[in-house]
Short mmCIF file of C-alpha atoms and ligand atoms in Angstrom, two decimals:
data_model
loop_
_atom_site.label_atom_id
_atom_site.label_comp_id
_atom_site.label_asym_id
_atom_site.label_seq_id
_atom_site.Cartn_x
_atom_site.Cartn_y
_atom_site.Cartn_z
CA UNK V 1 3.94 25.46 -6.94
CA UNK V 2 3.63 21.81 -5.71
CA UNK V 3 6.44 19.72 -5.45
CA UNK V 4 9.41 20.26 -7.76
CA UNK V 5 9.66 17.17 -9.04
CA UNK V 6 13.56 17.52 -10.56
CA UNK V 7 14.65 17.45 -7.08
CA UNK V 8 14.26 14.17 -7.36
CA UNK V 9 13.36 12.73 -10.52
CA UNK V 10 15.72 12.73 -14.03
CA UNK V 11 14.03 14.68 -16.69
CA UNK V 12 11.76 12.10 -18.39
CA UNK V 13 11.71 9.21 -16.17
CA UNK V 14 9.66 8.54 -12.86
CA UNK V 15 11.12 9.57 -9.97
CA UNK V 16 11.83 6.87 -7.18
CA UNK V 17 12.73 6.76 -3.51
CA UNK V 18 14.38 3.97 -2.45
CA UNK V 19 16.23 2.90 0.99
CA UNK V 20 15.32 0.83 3.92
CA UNK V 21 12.52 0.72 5.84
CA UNK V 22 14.01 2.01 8.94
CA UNK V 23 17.73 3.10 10.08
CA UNK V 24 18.86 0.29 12.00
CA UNK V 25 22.89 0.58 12.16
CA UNK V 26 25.77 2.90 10.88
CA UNK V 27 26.41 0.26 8.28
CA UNK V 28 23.28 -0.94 7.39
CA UNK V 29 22.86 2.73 6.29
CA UNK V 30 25.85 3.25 4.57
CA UNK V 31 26.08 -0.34 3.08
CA UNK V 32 22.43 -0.35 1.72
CA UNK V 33 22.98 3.33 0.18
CA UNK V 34 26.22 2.38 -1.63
CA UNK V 35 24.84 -1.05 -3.06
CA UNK V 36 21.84 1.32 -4.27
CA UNK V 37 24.24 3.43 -6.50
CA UNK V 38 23.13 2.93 -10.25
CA UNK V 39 19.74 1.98 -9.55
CA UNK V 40 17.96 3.70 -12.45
CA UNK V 41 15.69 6.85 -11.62
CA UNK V 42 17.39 6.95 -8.28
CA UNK V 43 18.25 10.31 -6.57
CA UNK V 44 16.50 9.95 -3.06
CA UNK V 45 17.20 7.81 -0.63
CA UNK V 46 14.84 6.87 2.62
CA UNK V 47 15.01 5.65 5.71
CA UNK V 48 12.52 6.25 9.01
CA UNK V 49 14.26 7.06 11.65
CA UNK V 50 11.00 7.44 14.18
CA UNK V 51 9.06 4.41 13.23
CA UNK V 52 5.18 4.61 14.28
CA UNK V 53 4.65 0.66 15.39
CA UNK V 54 1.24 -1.46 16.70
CA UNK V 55 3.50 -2.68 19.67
CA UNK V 56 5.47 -1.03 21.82
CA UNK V 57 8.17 -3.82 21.94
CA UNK V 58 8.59 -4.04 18.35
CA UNK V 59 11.81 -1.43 17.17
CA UNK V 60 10.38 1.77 16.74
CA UNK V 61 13.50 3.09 15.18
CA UNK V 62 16.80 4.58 16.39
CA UNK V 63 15.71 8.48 16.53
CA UNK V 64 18.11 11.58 15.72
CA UNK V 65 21.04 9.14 16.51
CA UNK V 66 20.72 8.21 12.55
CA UNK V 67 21.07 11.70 11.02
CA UNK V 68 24.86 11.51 11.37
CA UNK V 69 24.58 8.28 9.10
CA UNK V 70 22.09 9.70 6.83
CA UNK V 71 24.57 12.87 6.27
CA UNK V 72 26.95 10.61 5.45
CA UNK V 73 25.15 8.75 2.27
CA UNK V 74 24.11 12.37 0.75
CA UNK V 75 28.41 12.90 0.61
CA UNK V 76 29.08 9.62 -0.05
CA UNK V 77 26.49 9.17 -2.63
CA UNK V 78 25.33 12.62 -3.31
CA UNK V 79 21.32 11.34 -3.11
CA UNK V 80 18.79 12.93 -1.58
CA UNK V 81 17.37 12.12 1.99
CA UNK V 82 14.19 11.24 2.86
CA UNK V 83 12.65 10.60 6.12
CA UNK V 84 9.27 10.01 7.44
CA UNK V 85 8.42 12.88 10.51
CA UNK V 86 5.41 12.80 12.93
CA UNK V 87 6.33 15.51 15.61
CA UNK V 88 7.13 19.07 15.39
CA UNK V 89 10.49 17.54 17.17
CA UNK V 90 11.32 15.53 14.34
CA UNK V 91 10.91 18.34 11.88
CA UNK V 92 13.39 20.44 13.69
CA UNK V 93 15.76 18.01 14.03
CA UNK V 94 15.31 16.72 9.96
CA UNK V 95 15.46 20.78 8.70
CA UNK V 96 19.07 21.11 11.10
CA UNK V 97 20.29 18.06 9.37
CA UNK V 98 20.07 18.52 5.19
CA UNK V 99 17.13 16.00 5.26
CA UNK V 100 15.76 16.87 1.79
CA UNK V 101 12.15 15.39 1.73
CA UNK V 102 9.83 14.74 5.01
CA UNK V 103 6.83 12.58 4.95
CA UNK V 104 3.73 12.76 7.13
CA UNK V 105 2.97 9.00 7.77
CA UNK V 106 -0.46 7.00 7.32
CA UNK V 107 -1.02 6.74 10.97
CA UNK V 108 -0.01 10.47 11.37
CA UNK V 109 -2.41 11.76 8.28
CA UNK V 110 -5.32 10.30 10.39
CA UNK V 111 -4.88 13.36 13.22
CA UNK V 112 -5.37 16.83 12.21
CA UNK V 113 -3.67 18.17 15.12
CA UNK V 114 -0.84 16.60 14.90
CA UNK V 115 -1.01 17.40 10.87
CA UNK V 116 -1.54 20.84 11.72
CA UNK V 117 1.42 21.00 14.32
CA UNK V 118 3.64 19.63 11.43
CA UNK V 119 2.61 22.24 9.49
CA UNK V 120 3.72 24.95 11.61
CA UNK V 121 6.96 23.38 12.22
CA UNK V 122 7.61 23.43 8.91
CA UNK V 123 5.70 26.59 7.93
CA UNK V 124 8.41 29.13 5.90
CA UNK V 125 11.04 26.36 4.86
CA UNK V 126 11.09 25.35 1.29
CA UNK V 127 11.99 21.41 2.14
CA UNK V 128 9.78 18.90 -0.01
CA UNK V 129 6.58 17.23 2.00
CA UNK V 130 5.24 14.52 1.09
CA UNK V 131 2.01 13.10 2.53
CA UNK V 132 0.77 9.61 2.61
CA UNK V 133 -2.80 8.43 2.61
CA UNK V 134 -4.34 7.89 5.81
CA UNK V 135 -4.52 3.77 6.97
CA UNK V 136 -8.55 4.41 6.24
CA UNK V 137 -9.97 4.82 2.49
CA UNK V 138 -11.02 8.60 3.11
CA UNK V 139 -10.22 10.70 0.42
CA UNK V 140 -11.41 13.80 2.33
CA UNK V 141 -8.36 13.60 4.94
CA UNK V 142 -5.83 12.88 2.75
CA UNK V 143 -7.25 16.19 0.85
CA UNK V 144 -7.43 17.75 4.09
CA UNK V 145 -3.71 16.97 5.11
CA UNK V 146 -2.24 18.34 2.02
CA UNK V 147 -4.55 21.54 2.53
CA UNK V 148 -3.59 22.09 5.78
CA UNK V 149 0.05 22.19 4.82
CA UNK V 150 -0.66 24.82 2.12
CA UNK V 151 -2.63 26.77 4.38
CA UNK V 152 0.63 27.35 6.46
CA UNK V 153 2.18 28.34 2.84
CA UNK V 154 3.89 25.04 2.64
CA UNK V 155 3.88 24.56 -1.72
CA UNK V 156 6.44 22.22 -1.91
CA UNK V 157 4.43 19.42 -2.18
CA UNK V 158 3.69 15.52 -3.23
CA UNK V 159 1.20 13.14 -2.39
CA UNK V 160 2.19 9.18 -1.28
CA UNK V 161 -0.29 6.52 -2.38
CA UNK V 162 0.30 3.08 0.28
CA UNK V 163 -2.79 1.51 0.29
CA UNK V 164 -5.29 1.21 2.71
CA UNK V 165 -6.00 -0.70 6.09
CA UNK V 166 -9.52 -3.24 5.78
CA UNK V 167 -10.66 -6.29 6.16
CA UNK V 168 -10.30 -8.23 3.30
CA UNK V 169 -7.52 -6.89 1.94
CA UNK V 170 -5.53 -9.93 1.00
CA UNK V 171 -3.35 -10.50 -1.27
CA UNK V 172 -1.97 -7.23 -0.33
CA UNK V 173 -1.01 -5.92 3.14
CA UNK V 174 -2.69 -2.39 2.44
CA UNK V 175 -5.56 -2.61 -0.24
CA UNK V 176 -4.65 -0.34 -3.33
CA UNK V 177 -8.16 0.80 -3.99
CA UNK V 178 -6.84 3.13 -7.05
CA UNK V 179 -10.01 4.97 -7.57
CA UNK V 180 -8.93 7.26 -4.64
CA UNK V 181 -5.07 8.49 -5.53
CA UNK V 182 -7.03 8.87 -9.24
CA UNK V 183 -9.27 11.21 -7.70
CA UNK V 184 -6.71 13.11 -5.81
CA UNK V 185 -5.18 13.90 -8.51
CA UNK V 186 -8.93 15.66 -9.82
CA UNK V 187 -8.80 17.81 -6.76
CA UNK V 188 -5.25 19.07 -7.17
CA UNK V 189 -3.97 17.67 -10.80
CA UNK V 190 -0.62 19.75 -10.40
CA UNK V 191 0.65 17.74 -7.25
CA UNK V 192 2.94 15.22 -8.05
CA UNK V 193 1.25 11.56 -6.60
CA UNK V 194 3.75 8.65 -6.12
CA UNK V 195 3.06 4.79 -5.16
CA UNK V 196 4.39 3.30 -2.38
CA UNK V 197 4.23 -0.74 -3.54
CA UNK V 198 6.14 -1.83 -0.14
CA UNK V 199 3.66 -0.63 1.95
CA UNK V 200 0.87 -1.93 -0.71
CA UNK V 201 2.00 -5.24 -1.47
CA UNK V 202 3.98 -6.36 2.04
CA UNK V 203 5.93 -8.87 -0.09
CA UNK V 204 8.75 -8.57 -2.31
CA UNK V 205 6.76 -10.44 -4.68
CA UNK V 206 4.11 -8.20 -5.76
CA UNK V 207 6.40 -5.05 -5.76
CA UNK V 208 6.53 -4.79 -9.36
CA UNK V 209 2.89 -5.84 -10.98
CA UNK V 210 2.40 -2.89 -8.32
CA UNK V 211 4.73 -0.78 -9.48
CA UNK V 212 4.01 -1.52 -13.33
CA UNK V 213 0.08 -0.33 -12.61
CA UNK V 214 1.12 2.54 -10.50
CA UNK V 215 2.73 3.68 -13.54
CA UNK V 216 0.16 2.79 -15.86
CA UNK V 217 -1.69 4.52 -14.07
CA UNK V 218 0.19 7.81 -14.42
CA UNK V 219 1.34 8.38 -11.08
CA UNK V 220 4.58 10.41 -11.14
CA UNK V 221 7.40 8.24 -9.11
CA UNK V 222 7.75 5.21 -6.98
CA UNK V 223 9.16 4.83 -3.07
CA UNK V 224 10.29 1.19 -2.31
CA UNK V 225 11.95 -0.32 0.62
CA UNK V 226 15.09 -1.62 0.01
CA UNK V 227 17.52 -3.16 2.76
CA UNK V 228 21.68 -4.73 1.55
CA UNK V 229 20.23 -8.10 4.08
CA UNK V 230 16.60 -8.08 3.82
CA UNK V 231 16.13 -11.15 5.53
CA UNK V 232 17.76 -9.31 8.64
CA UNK V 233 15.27 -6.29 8.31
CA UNK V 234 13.69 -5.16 11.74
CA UNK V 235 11.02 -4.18 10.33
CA UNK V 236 9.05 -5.26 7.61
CA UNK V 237 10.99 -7.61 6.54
CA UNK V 238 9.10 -9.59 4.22
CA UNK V 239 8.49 -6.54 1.75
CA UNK V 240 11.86 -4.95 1.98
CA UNK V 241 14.17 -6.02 -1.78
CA UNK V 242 17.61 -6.36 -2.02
CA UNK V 243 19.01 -3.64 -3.95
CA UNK V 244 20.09 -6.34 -6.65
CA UNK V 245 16.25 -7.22 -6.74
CA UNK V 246 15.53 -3.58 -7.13
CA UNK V 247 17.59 -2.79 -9.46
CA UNK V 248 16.45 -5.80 -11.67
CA UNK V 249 12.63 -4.74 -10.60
CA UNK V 250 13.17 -0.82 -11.70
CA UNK V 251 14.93 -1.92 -15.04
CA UNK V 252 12.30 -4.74 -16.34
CA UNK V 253 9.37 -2.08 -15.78
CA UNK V 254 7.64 -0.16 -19.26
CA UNK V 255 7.00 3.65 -19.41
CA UNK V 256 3.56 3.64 -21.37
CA UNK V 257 2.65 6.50 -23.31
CA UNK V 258 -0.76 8.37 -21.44
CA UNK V 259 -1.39 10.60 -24.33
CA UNK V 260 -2.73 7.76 -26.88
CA UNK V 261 -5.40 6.07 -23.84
CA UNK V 262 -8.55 5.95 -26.36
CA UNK V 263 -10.62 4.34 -23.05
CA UNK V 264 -13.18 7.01 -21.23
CA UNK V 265 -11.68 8.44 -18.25
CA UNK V 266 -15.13 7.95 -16.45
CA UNK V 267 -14.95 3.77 -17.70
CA UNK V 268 -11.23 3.17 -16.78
CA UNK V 269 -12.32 4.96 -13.36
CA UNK V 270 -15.65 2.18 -12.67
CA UNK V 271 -13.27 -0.62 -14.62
CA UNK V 272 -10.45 -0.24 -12.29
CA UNK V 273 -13.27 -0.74 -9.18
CA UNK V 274 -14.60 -3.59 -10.61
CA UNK V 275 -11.20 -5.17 -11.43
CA UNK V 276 -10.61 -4.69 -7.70
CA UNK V 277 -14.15 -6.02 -6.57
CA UNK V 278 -13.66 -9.18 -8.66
CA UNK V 279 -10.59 -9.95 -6.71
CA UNK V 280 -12.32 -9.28 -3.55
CA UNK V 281 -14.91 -11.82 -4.80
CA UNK V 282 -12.47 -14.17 -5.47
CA UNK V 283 -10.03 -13.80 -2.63
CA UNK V 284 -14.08 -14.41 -0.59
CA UNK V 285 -14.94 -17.03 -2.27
CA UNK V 286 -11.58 -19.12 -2.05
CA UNK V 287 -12.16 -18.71 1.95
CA UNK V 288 -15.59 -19.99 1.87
CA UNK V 289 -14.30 -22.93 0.28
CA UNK V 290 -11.53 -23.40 3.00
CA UNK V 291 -14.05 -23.00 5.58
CA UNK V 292 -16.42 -25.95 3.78
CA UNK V 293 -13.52 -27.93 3.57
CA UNK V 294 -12.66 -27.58 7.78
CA UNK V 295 -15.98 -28.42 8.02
CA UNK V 296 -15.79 -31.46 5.45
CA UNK V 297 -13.06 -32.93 8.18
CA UNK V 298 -15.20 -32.72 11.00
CA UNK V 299 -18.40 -34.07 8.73
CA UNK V 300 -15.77 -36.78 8.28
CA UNK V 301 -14.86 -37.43 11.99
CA UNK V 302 -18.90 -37.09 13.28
CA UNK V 303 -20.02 -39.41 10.50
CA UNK V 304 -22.09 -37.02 8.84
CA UNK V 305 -23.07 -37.09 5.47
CA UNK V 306 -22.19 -33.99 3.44
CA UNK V 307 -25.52 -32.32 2.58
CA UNK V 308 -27.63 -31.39 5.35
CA UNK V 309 -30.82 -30.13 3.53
CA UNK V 310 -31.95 -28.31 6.47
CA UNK V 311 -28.88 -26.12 6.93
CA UNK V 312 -28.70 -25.23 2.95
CA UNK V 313 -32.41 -24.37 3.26
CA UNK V 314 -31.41 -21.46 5.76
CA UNK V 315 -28.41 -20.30 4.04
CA UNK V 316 -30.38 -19.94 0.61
CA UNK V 317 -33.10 -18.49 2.80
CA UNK V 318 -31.30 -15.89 4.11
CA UNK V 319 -28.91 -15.29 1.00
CA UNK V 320 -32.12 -14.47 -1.17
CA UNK V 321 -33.60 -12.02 1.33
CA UNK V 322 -30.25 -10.26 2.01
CA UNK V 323 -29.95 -10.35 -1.45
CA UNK V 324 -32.83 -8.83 -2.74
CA UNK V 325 -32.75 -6.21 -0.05
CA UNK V 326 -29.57 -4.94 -1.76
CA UNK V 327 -31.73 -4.73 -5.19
CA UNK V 328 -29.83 -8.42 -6.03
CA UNK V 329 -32.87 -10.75 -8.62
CA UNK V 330 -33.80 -13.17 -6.98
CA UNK V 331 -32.89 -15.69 -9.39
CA UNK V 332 -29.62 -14.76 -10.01
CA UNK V 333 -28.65 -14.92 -5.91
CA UNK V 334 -30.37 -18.70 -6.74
CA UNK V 335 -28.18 -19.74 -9.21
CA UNK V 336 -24.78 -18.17 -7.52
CA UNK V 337 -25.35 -19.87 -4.17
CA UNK V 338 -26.51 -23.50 -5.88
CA UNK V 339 -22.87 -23.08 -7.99
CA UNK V 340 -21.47 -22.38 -5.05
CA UNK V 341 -22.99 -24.79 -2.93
CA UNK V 342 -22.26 -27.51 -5.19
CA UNK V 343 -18.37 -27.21 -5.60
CA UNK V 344 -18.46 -27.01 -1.34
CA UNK V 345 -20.51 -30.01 -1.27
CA UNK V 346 -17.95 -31.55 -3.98
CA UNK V 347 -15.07 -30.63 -1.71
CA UNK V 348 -16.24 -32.57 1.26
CA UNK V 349 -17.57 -35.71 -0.68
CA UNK V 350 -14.01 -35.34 -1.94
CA UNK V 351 -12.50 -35.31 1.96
CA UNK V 352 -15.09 -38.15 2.53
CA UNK V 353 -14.31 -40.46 0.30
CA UNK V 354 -10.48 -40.14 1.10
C1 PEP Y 401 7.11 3.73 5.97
O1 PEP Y 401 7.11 4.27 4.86
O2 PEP Y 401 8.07 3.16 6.46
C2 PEP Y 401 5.85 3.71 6.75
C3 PEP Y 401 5.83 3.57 8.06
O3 PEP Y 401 4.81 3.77 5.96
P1 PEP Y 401 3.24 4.02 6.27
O4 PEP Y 401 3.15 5.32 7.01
O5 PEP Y 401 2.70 4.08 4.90
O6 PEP Y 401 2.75 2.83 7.05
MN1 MN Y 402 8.06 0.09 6.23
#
């Protein structure tokens, strides 16, 4: 049985998590739970009490200290708790405390040792894991996380889509790259997958296009950061919503039907790759033209004129023989890099003539 989804979701609506990003006070707690009551599709609350960070100086959370609080909101508010574990420790202490639902974290889901010491630490209780995709795009040890867990009998189960760590990923902090919680659910299409559009987007303004497609998509709940003073956050502050915000973001989204989706499974699969590719394009292309335009300033300065055949020679030069080595025509790589070319060279007769 994977993860019973009532615990935590209304019959007929998508479930959703919702609480701040970390435990940072007795009252942030309690005042952030309490301004959460009527959220619709509410019933779980979050908060990380051991936050994984880059930097050691940066607040990595204030530990078993917050259970207390956390105990408090499930009487006060009757939701469930949440809370993100990444040491055998932490398990102990969460399974003492009523915690309802544990998560294995992106930068834990990346070890198998310390996935499989989780898993023995929580090996014979029935609490609700949850396991997020590792910070890289590999399908294979997110799969591998969530088997290791059943291999120490742990069925209780969900999966947490957040996005993934690369280069380009702007405009998001963590790339969505939905082709791989898609295929997830083909290797285990009874485990309940949810979208975490905090971690995704890392701003409150792209919470809910993100939510809206994670739900097109069919994925079965949300888990969104939500802090009473955002602006105060310790940590991730510029994703975290008010609960007003939340409330507001949760009510204005659509439940669309699956069942009538005419569109190939195997098309909507390449489709939603290309729809992501063509941003990547874009988000390229509008920092080549930046760059040009630096470079149209210092043109400016050094009293050079804006097209320097010999330089464009190279780039085209080397564009057409990278390009063909990746099966590109020639002709088309031609026409691309003269378009492109052009509107650079019109940005910095622009800057010149300023
Ligand atoms: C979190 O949910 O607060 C968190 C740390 O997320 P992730 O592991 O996805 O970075
Ligand atoms: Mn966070």
């Amino acid at each position: 049985m994977d993860m019973d989804l009532n615990l935590i979701k209304k019959a007929g609506h998508p479930a959703l998590i919702a609480g701040p990003c970390a435990a940072e006070s007795r009252e942030q707690v309690i005042r952030t739970a309490e301004a959460l009551l009527g959220t619709p599709w509410l019933t779980a609350f979050r908060a990380g009490l051991w936050k994984p960070r880059t930097r050691p100086v940066d607040f990595e959370g204030v530990g078993e200290k917050g259970l207390p609080w956390l105990r408090e909101v499930k009487e006060k508010t009757g939701f469930k708790l949440a809370v993100e574990i990444a040491m055998p420790a932490h398990v102990e202490a969460c399974l003492k405390s009523g915690v309802d639902i544990v998560w294995i974290g992106a930068r834990s889901v990346v070890n198998p040792f310390i996935v499989d010491e989780i898993a023995r630490a929580l090996s014979g209780s029935d609490i609700c894991v949850m396991v997020k995709n590792p910070v890289n795009p590999d399908l294979s040890l997110w799969a591998g996380g969530i088997e290791r867990l059943k291999k120490q009998g742990i069925t209780n189960l969900a999966a947490v889509h957040r996005g993934f760590d690369i280069y380009h990923s702007k405009p998001y902090r963590n790339i969505p790259l939905w082709e791989i919680p898609l295929e997830l659910k083909n290797y285990f299409p009874d485990l309940p997958v949810l979208c975490d559009p905090s971690h995704i987007g890392g701003n409150r303004k792209l919470i809910s296009s993100i939510s809206q497609k994670a739900l097109d998509l069919g994925m079965d709940g949300l888990m969104i950061e939500s802090h009473f003073d955002p602006d105060k956050a310790l940590t991730d502050v510029a994703q975290q919503l008010s609960p007003k915000e939340l409330k507001k973001i949760i009510a204005g989204l659509k439940i669309r039907d699956h069942q009538e989706k005419k569109v190939d499974a195997a098309i909507e699969k390449y489709r939603i790759s290309i729809d992501e590719l063509d941003e990547q394009l874009l988000e390229i292309l509008s920092k080549r033209m930046e760059l040009s335009e630096l470079i149209g300033k210092l043109k400016k300065e050094q009293n050079l004129a804006p097209f320097q055949p010999d330089r464009w020679s190279s780039v085209l030069e080397n564009c057409l023989k990278k390009g063909v080595s990746l099966k590109l025509d020639r002709d088309f790589i031609n026409q691309i890099f003269n378009v492109i070319h052009k509107e650079s060279l019109g940005r910095q007769d622009e800057i010149m003539n300023d």
